[in-house]
Coordinates of C-alpha atoms and ligand atoms in Angstrom, one line a residue:
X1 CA 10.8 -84.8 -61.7
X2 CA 13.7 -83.2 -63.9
X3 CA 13.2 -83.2 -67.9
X4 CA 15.3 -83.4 -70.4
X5 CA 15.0 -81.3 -74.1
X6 CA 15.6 -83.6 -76.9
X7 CA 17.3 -82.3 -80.4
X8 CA 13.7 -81.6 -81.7
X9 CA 13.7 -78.9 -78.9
X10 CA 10.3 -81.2 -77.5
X11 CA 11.3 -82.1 -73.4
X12 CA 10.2 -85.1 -71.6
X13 CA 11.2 -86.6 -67.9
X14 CA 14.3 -88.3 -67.3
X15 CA 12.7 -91.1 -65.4
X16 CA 10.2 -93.3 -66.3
X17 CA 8.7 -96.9 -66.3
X18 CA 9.5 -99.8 -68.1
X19 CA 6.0 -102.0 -69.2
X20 CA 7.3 -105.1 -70.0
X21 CA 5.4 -107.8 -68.4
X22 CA 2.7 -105.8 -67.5
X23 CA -1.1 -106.5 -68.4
X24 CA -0.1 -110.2 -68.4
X25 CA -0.4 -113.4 -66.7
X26 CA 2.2 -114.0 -64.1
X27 CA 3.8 -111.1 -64.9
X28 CA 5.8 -113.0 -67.5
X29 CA 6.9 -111.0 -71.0
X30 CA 5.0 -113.8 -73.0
X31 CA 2.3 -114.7 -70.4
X32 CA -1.7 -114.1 -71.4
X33 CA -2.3 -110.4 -71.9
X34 CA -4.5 -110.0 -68.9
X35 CA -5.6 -105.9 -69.8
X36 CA -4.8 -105.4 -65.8
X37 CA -3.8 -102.0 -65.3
X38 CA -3.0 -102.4 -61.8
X39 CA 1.1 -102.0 -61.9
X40 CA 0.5 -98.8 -64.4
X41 CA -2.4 -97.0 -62.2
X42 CA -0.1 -97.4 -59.4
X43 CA 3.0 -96.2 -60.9
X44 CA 0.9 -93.1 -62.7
X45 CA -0.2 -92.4 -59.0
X46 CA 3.2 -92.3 -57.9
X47 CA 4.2 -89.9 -60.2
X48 CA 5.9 -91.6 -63.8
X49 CA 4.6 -90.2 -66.7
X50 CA 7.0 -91.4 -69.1
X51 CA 5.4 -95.2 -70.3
X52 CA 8.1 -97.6 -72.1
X53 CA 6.3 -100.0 -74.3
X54 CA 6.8 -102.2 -77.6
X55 CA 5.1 -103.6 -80.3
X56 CA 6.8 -107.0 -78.7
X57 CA 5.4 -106.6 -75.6
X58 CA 1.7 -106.6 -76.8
X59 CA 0.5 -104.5 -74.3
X60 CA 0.2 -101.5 -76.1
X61 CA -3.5 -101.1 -75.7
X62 CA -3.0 -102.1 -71.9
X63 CA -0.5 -98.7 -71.7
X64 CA -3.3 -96.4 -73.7
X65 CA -6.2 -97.8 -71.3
X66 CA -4.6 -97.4 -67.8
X67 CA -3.8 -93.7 -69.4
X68 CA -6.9 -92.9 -69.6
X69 CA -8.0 -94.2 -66.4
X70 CA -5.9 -92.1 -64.7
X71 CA -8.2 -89.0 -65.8
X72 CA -5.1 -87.0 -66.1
X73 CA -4.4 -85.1 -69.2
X74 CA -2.9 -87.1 -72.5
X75 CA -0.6 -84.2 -72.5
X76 CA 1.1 -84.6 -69.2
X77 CA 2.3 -88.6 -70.1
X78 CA 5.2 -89.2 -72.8
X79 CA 4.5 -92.4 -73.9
X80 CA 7.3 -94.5 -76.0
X81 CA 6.7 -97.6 -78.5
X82 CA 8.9 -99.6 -81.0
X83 CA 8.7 -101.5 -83.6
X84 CA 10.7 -104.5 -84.2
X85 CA 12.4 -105.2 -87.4
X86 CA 12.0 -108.5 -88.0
X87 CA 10.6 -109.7 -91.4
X88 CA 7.0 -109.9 -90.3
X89 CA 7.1 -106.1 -89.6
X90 CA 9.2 -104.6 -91.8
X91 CA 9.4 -106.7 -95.2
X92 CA 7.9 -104.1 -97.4
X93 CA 6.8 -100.6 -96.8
X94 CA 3.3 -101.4 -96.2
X95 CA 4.1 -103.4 -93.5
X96 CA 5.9 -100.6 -91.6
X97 CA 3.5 -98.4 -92.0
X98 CA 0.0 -101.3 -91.4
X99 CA 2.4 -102.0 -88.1
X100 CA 2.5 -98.1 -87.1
X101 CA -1.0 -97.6 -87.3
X102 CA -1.5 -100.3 -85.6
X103 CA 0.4 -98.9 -82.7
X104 CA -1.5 -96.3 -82.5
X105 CA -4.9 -97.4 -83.0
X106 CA -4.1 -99.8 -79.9
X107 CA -2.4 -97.0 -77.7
X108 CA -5.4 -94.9 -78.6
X109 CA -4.5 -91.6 -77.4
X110 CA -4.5 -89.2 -80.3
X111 CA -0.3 -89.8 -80.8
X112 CA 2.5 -91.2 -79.8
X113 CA 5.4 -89.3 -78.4
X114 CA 8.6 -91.1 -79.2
X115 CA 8.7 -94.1 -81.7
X116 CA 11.6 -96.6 -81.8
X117 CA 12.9 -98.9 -84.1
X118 CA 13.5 -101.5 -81.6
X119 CA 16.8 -103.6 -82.9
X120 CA 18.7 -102.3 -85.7
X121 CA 18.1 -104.5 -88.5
X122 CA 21.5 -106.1 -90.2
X123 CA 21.7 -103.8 -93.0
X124 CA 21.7 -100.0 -92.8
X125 CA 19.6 -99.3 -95.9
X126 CA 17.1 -101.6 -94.5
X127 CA 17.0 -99.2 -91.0
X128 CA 17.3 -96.4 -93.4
X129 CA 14.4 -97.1 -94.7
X130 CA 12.1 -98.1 -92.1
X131 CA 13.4 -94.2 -90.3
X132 CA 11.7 -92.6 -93.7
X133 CA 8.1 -94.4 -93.0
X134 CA 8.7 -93.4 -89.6
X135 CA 9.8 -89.3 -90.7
X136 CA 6.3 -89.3 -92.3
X137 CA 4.3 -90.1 -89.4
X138 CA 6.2 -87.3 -87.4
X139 CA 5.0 -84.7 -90.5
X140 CA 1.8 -85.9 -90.3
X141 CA 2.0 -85.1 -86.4
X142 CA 0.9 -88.9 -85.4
X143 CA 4.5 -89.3 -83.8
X144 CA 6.3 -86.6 -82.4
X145 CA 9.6 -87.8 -81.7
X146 CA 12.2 -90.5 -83.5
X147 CA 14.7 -92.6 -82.2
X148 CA 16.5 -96.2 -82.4
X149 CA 17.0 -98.7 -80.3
X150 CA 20.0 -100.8 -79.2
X151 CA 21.9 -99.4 -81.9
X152 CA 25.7 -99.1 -81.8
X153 CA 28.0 -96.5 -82.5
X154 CA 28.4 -97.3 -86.5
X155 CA 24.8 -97.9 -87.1
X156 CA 23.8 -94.4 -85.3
X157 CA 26.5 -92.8 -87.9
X158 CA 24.7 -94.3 -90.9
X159 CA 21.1 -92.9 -90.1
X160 CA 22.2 -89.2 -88.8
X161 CA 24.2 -89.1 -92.1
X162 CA 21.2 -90.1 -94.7
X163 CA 18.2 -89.3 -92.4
X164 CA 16.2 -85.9 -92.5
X165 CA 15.0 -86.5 -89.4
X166 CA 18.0 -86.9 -86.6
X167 CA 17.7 -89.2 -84.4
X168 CA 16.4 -87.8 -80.6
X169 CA 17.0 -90.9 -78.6
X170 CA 19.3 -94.2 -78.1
X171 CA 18.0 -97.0 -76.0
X172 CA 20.3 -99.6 -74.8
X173 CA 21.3 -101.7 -72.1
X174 CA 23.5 -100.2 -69.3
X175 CA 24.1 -101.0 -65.5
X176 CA 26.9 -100.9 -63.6
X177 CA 29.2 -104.0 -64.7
X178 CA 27.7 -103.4 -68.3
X179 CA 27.5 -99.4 -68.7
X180 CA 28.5 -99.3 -72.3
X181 CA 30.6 -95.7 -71.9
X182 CA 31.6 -95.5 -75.4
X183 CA 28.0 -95.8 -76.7
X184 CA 27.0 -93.2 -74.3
X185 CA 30.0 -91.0 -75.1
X186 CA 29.0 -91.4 -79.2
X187 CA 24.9 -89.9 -78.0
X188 CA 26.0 -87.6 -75.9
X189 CA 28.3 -85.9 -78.6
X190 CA 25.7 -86.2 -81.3
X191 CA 23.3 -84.9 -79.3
X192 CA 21.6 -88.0 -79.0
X193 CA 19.6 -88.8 -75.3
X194 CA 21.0 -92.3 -74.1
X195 CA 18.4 -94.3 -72.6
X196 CA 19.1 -97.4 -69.9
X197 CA 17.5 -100.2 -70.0
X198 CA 17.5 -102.5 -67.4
X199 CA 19.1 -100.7 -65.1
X200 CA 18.1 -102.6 -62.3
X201 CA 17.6 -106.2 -63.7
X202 CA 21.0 -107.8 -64.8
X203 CA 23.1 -106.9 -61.7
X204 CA 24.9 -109.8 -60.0
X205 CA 25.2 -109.6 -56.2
X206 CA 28.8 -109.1 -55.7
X207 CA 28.2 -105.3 -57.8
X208 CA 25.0 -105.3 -55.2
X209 CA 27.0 -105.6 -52.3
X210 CA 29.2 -102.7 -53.1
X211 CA 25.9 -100.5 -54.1
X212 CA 24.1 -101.2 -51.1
X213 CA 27.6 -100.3 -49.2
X214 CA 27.9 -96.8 -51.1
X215 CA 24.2 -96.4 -50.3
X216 CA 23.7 -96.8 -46.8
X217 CA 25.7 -93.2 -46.1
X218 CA 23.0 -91.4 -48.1
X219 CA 20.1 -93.6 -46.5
X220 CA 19.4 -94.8 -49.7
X221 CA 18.5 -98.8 -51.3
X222 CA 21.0 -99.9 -54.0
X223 CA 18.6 -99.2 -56.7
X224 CA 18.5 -95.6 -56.1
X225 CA 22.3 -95.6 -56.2
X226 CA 22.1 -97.0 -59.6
X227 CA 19.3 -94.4 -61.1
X228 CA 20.7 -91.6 -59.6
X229 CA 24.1 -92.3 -61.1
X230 CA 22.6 -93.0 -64.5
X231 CA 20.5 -89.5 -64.4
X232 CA 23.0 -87.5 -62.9
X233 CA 25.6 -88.9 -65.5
X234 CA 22.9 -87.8 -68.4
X235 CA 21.2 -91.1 -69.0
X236 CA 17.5 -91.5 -69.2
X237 CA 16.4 -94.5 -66.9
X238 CA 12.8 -96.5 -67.6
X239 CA 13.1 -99.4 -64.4
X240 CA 10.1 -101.6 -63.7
X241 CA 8.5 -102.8 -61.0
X242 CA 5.0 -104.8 -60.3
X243 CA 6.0 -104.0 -56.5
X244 CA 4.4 -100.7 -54.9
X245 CA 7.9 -100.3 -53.0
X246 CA 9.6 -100.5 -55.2
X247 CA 7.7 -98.2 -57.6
X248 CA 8.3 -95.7 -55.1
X249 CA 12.1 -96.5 -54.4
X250 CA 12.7 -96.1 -57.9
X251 CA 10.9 -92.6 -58.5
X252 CA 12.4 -91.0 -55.1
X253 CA 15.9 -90.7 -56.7
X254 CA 16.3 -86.8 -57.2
X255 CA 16.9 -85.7 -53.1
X256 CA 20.8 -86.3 -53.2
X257 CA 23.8 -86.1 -54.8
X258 CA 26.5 -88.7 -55.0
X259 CA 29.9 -87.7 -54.4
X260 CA 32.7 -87.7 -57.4
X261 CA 34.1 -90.6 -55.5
X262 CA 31.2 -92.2 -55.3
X263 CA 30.6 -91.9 -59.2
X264 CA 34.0 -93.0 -60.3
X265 CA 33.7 -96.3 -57.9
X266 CA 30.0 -97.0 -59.6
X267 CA 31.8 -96.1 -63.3
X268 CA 34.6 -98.5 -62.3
X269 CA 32.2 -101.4 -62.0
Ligands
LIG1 N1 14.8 -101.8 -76.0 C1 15.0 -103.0 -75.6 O1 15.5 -103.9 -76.3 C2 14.6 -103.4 -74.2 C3 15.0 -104.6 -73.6 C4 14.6 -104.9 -72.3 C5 13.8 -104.0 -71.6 N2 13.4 -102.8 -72.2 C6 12.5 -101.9 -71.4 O2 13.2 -101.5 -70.2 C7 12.4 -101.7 -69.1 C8 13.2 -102.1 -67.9 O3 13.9 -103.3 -68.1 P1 13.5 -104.6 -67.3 O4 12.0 -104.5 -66.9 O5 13.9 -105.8 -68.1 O6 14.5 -104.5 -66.1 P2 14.7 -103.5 -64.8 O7 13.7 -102.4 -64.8 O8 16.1 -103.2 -64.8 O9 14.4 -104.5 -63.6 C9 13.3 -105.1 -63.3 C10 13.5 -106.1 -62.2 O10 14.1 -105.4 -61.1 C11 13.2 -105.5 -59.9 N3 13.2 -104.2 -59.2 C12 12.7 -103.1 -59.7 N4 12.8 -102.1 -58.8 C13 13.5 -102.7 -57.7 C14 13.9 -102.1 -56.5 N5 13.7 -100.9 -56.2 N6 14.5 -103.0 -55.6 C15 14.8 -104.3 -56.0 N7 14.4 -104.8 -57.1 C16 13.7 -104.0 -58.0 C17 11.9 -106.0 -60.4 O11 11.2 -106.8 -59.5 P3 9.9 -106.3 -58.8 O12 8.8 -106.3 -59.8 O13 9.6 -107.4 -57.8 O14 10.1 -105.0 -58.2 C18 12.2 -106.7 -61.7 O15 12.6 -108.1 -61.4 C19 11.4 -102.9 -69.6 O16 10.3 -103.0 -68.8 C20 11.2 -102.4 -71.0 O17 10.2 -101.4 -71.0 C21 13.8 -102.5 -73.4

């Protein structure tokens, strides 16, 4: 697995797994939380360490169990939450920081590595001031690492300008047909780590045809294509999967390198 080093100097691996629907019924994001830690154990076994998951997704306490299952040191995981910032979580202070807690009482393993704030909220003081509840929980050394979510270019701007506590991480959507260059661009020259989500999930079948054409030369699925582009071009990449195969497709991206032709056709998308 290759790491990245984050502005804080902290490293953690570029590839990881997306929670989502796990832990619940159906796998469906707002099906029964079923505390099933099948998908997780099987993707710790495989190798991801780095756990994507969200106050949204309710499965928090799903993420901190299967963790400890595994019976492999807290400190070799890198686990990531959020919290949203709608009213209900973010109205007043106390509410950020009731909401915070609660994260980590439910993930339950001593801290949490990298906190998000999930969506930026309309108003830049408002983000602003959710980031300072969130600096104080990295001083107090419950939360190692900040960063945003789904934040554009202008709302990034705002928070490295007023916060004391830079921002280490981006996460956004990006896949090829939607790889949002100029948002990766802005992290990349800030020194922010752009993270993709859904990678995987929102591409149509004409842009799979022409992955699974590039692939086939380096014996690879049209998945792989897509993860290996995204890491080699300096993205983090979190895809999910409640399919062993697949778990291991996704993980087994780091054996070859895709040619500069290659990479421009996939950026071209
Ligand atoms: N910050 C945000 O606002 C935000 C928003 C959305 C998602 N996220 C995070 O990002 C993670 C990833 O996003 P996502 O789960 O929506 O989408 P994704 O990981 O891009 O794709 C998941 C879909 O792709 C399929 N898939 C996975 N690996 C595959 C492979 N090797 N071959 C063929 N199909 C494959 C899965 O089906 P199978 O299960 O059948 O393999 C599933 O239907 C989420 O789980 C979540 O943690 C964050």
């Amino acid at each position: 697995m290759k790491n990245l080093t984050m502005n804080n100097g902290l490293t953690f691996p570029v590839l990881g797994t997306g929670t989502n629907t796990f832990g619940k019924e159906n796998n469906n994001f707002n099906g029964k939380i079923t505390n099933d830690t099948k998908e997780l154990r099987s993707a710790i076994e495989l190798g991801y360490r780095l756990i994507d998951t969200a106050i949204y997704y309710r499965n928090e306490e799903v993420i901190g169990k299967a963790v400890k299952e595994s019976n492999i040191d807290r400190c070799e995981f890198f686990i990531t939450s959020k919290i949203p910032t709608d009213k209900e979580f973010i109205e007043t202070d106390e509410l950020v920081q009731k909401h915070v807690e609660q994260s980590l009482k439910a993930i339950d393993l001593d801290y949490i590595d990298l906190y998000l704030i999930h969506f930026p909220h309309e108003s830049n003081e408002e983000n602003l001031r959710v980031w300072r509840i969130l600096e104080t929980f990295v001083e107090k050394g419950l939360i190692k690492s900040i960063g945003v979510s789904n934040f554009k270019e202008d709302q990034l701007s705002y928070l490295i300008k007023h916060a004391r506590i830079k921002p280490v991480l981006n996460q956004f959507q990006s896949y090829p047909g939607k790889h949002q260059q100029s948002l990766i661009d802005f992290c990349k020259a800030n020194d922010i780590i752009p993270e993709a989500y859904q990678s995987l999930a929102k591409i149509n079948d004409k842009t799979k045809n022409i992955l699974v054409e590039l692939a086939n030369p380096y014996n690879k699925t049209w998945s792989q294509i897509v993860l290996n582009y995204q890491v080699s071009e300096g993205l983090v990449v979190i895809p999910k999967s409640h399919n062993k195969q697949h778990q291991l497709e996704n993980i087994d991206i780091f054996d070859f390198e895709l040619t500069k032709t290659d990479i421009e056709t996939i950026k071209n998308i």
